[in-house]
PDB file of C-alpha atoms in Angstrom:
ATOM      1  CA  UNK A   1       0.000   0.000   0.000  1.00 98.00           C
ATOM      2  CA  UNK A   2       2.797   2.475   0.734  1.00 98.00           C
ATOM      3  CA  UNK A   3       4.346   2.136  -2.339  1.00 98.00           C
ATOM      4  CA  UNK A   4       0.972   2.581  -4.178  1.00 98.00           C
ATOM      5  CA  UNK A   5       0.567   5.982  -2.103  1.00 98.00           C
ATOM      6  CA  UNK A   6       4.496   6.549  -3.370  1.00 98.00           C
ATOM      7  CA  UNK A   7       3.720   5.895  -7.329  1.00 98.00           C
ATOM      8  CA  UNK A   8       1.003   7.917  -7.003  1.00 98.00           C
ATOM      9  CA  UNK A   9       2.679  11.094  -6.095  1.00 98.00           C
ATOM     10  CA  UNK A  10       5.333  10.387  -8.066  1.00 98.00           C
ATOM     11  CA  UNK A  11       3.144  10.284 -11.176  1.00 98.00           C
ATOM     12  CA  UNK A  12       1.101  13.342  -9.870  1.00 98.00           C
ATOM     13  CA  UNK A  13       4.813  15.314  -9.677  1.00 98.00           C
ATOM     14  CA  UNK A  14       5.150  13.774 -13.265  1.00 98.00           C
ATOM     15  CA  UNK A  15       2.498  15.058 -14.929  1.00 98.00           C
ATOM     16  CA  UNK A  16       1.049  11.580 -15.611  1.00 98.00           C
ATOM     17  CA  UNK A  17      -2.746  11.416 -15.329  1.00 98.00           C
ATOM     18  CA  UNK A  18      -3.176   7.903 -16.736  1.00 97.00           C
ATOM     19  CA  UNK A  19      -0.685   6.544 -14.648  1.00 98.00           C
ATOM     20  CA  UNK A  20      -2.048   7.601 -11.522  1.00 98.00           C
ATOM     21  CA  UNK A  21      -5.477   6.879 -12.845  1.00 98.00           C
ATOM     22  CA  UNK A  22      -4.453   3.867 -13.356  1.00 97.00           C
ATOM     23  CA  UNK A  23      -3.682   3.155  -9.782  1.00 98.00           C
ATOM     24  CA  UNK A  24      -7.541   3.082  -8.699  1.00 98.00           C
ATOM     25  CA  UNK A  25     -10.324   0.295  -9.173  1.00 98.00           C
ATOM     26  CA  UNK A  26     -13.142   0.863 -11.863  1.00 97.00           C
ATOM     27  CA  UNK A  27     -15.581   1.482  -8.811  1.00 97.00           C
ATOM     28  CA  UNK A  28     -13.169   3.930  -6.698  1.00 98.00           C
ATOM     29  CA  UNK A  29     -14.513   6.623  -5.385  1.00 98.00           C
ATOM     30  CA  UNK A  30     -12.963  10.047  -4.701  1.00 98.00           C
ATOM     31  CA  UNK A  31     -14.261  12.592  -1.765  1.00 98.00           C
ATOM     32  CA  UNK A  32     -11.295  15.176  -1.595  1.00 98.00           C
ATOM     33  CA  UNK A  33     -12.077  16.827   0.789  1.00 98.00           C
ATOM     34  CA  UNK A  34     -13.960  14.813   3.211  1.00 98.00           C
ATOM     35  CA  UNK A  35     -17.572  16.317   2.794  1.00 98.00           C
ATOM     36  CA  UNK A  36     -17.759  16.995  -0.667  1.00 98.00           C
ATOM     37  CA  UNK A  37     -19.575  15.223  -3.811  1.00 98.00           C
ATOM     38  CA  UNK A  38     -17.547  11.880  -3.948  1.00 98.00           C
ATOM     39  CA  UNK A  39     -16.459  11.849  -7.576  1.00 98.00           C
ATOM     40  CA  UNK A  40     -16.461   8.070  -9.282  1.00 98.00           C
ATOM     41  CA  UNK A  41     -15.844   6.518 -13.231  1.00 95.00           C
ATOM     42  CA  UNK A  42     -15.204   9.123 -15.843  1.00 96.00           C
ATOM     43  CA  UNK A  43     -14.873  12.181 -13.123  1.00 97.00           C
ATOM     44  CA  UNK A  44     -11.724  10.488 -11.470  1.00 97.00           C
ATOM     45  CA  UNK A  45      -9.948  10.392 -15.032  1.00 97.00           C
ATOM     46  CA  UNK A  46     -10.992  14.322 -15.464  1.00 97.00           C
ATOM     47  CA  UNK A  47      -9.729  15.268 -12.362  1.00 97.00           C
ATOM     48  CA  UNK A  48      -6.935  13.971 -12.618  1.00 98.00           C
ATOM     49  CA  UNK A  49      -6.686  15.554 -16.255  1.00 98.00           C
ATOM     50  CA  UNK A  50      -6.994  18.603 -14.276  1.00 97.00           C
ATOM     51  CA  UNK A  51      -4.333  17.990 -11.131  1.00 97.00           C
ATOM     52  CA  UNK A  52      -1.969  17.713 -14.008  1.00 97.00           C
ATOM     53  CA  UNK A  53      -3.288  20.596 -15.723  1.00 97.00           C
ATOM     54  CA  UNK A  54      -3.213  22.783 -12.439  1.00 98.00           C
ATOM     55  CA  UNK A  55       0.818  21.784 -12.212  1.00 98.00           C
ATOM     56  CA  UNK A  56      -0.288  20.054  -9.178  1.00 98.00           C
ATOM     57  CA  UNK A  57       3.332  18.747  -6.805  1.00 98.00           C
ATOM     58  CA  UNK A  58       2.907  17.040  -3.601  1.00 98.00           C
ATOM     59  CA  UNK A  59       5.380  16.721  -1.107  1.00 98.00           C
ATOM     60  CA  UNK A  60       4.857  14.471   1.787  1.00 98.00           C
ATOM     61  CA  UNK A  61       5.326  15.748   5.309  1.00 98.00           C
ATOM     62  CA  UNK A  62       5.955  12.544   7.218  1.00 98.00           C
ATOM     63  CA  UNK A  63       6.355   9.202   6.631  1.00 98.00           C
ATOM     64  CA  UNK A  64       3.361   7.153   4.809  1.00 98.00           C
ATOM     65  CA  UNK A  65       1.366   5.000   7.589  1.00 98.00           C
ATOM     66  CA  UNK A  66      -0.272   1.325   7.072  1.00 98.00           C
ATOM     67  CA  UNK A  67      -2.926  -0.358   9.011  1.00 98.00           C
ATOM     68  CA  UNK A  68      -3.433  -3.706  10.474  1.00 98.00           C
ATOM     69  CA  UNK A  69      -5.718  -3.830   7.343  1.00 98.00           C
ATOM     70  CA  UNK A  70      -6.691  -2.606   4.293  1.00 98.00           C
ATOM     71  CA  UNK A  71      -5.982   1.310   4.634  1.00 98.00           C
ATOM     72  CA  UNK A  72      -3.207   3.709   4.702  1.00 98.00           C
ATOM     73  CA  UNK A  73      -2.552   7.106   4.682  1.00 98.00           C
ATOM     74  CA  UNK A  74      -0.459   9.615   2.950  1.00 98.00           C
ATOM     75  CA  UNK A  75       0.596  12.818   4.287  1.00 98.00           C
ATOM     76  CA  UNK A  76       1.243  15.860   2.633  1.00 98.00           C
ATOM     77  CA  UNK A  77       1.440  19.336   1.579  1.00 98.00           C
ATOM     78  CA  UNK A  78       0.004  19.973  -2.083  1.00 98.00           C
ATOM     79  CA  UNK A  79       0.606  22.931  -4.853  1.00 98.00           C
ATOM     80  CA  UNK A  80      -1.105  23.872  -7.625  1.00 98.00           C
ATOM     81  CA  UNK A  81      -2.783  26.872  -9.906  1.00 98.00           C
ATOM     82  CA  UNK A  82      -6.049  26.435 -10.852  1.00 96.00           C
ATOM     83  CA  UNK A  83      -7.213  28.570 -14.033  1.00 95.00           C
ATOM     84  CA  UNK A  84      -6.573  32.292 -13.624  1.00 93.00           C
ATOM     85  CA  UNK A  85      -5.570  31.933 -10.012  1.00 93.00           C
ATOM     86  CA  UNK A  86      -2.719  32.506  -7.962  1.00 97.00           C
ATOM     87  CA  UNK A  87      -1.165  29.263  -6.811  1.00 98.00           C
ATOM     88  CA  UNK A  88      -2.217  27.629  -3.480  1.00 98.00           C
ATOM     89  CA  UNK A  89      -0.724  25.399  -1.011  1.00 98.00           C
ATOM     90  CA  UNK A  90      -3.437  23.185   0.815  1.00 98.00           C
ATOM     91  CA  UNK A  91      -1.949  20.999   3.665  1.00 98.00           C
ATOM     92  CA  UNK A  92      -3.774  17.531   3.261  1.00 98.00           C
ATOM     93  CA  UNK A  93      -3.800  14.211   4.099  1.00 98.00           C
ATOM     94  CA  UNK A  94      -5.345  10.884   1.705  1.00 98.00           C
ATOM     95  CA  UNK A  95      -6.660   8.123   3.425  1.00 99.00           C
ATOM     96  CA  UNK A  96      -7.046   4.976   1.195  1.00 98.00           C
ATOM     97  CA  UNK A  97      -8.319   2.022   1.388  1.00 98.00           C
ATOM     98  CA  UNK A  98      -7.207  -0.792  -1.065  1.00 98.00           C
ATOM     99  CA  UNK A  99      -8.876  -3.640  -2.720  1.00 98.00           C
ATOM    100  CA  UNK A 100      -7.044  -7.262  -3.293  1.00 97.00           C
ATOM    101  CA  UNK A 101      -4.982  -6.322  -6.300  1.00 97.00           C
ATOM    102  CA  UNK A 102      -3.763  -3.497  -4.764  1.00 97.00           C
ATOM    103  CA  UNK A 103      -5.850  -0.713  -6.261  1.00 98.00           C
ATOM    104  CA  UNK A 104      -7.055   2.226  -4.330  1.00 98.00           C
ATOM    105  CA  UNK A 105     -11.003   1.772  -4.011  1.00 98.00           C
ATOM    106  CA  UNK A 106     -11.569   5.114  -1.996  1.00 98.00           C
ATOM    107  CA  UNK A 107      -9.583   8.569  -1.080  1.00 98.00           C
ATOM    108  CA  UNK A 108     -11.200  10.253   1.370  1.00 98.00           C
ATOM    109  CA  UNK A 109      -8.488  13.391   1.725  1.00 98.00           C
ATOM    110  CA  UNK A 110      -8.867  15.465   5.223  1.00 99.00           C
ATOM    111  CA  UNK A 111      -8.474  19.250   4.228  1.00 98.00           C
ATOM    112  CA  UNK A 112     -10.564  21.803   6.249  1.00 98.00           C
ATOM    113  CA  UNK A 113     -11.342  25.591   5.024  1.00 98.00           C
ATOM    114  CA  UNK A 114      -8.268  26.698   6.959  1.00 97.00           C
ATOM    115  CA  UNK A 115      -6.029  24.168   5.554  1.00 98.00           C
ATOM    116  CA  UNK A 116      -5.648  25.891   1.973  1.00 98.00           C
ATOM    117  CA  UNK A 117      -3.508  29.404   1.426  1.00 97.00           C
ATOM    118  CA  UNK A 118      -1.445  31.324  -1.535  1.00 97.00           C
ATOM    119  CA  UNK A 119       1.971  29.163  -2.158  1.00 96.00           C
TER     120      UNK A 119
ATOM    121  CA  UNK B   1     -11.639  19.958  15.960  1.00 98.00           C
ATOM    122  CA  UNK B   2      -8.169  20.773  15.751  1.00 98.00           C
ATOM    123  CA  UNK B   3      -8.929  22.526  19.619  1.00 98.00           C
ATOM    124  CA  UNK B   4      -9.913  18.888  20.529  1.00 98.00           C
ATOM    125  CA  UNK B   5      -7.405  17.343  18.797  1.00 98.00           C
ATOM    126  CA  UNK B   6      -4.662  19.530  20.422  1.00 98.00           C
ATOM    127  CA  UNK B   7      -6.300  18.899  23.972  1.00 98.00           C
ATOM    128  CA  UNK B   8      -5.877  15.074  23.606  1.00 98.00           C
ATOM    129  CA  UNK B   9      -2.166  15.696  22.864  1.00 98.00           C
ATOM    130  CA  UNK B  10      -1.379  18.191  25.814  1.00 98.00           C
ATOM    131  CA  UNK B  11      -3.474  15.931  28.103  1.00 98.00           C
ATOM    132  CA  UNK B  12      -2.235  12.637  27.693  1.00 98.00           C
ATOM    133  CA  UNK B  13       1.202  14.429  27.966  1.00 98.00           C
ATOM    134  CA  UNK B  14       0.183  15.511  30.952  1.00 98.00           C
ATOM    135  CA  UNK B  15      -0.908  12.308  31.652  1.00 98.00           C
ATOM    136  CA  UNK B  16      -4.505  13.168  32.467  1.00 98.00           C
ATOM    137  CA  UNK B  17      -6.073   9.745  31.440  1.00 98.00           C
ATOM    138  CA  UNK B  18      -9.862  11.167  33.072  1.00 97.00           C
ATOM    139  CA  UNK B  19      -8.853  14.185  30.897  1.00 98.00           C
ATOM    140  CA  UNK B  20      -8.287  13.037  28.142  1.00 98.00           C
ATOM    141  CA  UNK B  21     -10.912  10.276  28.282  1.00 98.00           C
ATOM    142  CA  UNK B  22     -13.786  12.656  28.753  1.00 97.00           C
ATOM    143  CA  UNK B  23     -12.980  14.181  24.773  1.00 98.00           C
ATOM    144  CA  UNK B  24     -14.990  10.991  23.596  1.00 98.00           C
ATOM    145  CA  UNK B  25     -18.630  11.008  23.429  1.00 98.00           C
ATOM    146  CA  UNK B  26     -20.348   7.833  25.811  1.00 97.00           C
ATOM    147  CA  UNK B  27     -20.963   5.881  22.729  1.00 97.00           C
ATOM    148  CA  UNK B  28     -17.331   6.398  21.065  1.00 98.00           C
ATOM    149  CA  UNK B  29     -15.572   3.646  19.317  1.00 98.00           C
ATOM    150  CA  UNK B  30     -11.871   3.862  19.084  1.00 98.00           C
ATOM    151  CA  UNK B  31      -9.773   1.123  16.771  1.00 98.00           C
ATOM    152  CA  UNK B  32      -5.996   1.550  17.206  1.00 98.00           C
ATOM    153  CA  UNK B  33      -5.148   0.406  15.161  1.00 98.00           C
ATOM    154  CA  UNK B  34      -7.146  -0.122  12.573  1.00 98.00           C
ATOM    155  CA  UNK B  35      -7.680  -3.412  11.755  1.00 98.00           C
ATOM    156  CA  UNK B  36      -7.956  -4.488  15.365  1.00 98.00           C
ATOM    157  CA  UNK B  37     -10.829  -5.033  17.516  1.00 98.00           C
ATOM    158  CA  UNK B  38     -12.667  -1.768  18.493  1.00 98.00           C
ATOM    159  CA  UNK B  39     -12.694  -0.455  21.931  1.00 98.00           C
ATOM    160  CA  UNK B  40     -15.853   1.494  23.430  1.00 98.00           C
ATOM    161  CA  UNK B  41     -17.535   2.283  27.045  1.00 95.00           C
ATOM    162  CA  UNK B  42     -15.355   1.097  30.025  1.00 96.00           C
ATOM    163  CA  UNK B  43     -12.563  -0.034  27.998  1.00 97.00           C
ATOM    164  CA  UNK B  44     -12.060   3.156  26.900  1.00 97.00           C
ATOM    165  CA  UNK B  45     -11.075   4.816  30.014  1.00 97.00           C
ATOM    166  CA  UNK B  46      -9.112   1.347  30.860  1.00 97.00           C
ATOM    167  CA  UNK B  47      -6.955   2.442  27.489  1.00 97.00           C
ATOM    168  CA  UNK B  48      -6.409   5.842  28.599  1.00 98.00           C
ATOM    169  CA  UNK B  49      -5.345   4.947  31.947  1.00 98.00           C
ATOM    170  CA  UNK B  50      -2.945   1.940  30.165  1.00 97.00           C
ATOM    171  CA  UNK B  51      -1.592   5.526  28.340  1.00 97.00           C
ATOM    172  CA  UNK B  52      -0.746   7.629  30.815  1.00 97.00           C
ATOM    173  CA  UNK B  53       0.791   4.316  32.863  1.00 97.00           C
ATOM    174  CA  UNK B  54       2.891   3.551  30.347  1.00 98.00           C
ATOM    175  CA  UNK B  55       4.789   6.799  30.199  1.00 98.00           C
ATOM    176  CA  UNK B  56       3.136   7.787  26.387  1.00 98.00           C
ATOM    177  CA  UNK B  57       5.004  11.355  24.747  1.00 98.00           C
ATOM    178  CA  UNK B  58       2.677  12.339  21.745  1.00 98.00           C
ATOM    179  CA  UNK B  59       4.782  14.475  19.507  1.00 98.00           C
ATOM    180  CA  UNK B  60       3.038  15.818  16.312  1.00 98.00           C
ATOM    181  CA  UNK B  61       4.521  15.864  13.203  1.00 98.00           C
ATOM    182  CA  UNK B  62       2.672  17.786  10.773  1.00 98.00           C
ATOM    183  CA  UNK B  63      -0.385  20.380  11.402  1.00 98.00           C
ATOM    184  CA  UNK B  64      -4.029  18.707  12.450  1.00 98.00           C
ATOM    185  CA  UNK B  65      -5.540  18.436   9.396  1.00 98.00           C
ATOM    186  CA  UNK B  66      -9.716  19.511   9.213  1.00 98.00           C
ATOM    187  CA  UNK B  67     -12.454  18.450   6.540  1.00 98.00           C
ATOM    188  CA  UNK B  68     -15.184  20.183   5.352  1.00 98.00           C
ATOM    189  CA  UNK B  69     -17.231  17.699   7.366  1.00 98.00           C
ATOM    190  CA  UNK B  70     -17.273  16.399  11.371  1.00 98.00           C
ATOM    191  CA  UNK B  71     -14.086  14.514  10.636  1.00 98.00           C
ATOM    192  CA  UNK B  72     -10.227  15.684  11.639  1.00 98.00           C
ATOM    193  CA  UNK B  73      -6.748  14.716  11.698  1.00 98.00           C
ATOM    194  CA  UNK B  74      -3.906  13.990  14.367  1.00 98.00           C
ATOM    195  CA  UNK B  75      -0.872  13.368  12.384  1.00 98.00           C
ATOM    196  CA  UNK B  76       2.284  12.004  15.446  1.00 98.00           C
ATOM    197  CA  UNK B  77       5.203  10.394  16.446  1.00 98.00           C
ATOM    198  CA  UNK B  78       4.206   8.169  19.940  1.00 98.00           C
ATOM    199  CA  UNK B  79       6.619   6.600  22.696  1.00 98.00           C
ATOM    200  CA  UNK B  80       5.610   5.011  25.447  1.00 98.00           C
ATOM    201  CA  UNK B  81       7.136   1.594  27.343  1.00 98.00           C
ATOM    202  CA  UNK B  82       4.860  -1.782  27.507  1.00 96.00           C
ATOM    203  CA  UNK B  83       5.333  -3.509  30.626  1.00 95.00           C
ATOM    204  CA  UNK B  84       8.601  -4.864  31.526  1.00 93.00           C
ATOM    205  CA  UNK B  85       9.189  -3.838  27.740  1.00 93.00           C
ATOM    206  CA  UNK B  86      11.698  -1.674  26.362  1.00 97.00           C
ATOM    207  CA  UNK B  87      10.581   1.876  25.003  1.00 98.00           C
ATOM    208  CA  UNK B  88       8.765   1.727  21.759  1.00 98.00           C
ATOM    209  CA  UNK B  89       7.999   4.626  19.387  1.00 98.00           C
ATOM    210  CA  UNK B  90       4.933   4.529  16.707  1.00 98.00           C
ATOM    211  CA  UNK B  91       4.535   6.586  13.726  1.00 98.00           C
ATOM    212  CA  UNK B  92       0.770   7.115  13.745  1.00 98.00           C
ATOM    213  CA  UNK B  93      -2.590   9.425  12.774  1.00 98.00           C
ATOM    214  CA  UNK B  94      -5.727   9.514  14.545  1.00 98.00           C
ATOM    215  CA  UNK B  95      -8.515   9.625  12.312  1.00 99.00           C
ATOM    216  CA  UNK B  96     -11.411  11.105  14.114  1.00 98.00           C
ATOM    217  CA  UNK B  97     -15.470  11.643  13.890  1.00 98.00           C
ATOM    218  CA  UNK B  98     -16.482  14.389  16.295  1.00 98.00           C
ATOM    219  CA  UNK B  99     -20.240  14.911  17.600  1.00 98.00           C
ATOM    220  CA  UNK B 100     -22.338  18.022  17.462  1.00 97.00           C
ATOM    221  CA  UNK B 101     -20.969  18.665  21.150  1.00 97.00           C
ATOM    222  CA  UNK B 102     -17.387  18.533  20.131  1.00 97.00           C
ATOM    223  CA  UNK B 103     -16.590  15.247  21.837  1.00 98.00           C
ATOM    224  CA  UNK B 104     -14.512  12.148  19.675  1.00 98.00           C
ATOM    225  CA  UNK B 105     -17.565   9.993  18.493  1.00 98.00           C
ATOM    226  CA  UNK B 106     -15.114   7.212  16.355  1.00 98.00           C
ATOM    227  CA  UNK B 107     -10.861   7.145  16.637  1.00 98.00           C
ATOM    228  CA  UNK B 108      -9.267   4.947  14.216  1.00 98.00           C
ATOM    229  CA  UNK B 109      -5.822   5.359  14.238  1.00 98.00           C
ATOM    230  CA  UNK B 110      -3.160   4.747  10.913  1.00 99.00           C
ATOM    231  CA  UNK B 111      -0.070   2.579  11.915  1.00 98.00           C
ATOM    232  CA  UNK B 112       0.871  -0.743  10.396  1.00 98.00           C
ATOM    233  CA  UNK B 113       3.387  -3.645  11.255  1.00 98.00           C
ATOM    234  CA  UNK B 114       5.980  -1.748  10.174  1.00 97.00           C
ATOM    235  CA  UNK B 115       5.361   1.915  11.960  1.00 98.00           C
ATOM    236  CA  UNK B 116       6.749   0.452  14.981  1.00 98.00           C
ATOM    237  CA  UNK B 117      10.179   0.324  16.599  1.00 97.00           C
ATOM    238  CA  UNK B 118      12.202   0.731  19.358  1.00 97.00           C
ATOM    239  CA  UNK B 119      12.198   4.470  20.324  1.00 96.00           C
TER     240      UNK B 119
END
């Protein structure tokens, strides 16, 4: 699981939305952040079109954590410019849990309202 | 949230266990970690006191993450010493549901086989 949570922000930082695409389960579902619409099927391909598009880089903070099960975590600050914007820095954290092939089935990512500010 | 979440780590450093243990809602379920059997009602207070007996240091490592729902973020290193063990040190994250009171309704904390060593 770590190293899925590793290839995926090293293909974020590569600009390579099918790659990390690839990393989820044809039924995985997005919420990023926690309480918003949970994005599934074609909308996970587009938004990753659009983290790429945005010049999104993550850096993690702290090591990646397992579970005694099928979760982990990933911690880290993001950056990115969305259209006509100044670029932001939102300190986040994905939580993901994994199905039996090792594909992420659901990112729930825990961001708040004072968790985002200019780079 | 992050209030709360800061009050657990200043008072099981202060090794308040009646403190800390009245943060969680009656009905609160905590699973540390996850992927282990949940804890809730007396057993809870029996963990806390385990806590604060076994010498636990919570040191975070990255800013408490929010949401934009009832769900926060406690992103630490932990140390305490089993007994007759040697000292141990965790790399964790406390994954919590809060109540419309404020109080920790659901703890499930991210650590895996591998997040733990000798401090």
């Amino acid at each position: 699981m770590k190293a899925a949570l590793q290839a995926y922000v090293d293909l974020i930082n590569a600009g390579d939305a099918d790659g990390v695409t690839a990393l989820f389960a044809p039924d995985a579902v997005i919420e990023d952040p926690i309480g918003s619409e949970p994005r599934s099927g074609p909308a996970i391909a587009a938004w990753f079109a659009d983290t790429v598009a945005y010049q999104t880089r993550i850096t993690p903070v702290a090591p990646h954590r397992g579970s005694h099960a099928d979760e982990a975590l990933l911690i880290f600050d993001v950056e990115f410019t969305p259209p006509g914007g100044q670029r932001l820095r939102i300190r986040s954290a994905d939580a993901c849990r994994f199905d039996e092939e090792g594909r992420i089935i659901s990112l729930r990512a825990f961001w708040g309202p004072d968790d985002i500010q200019p780079a």
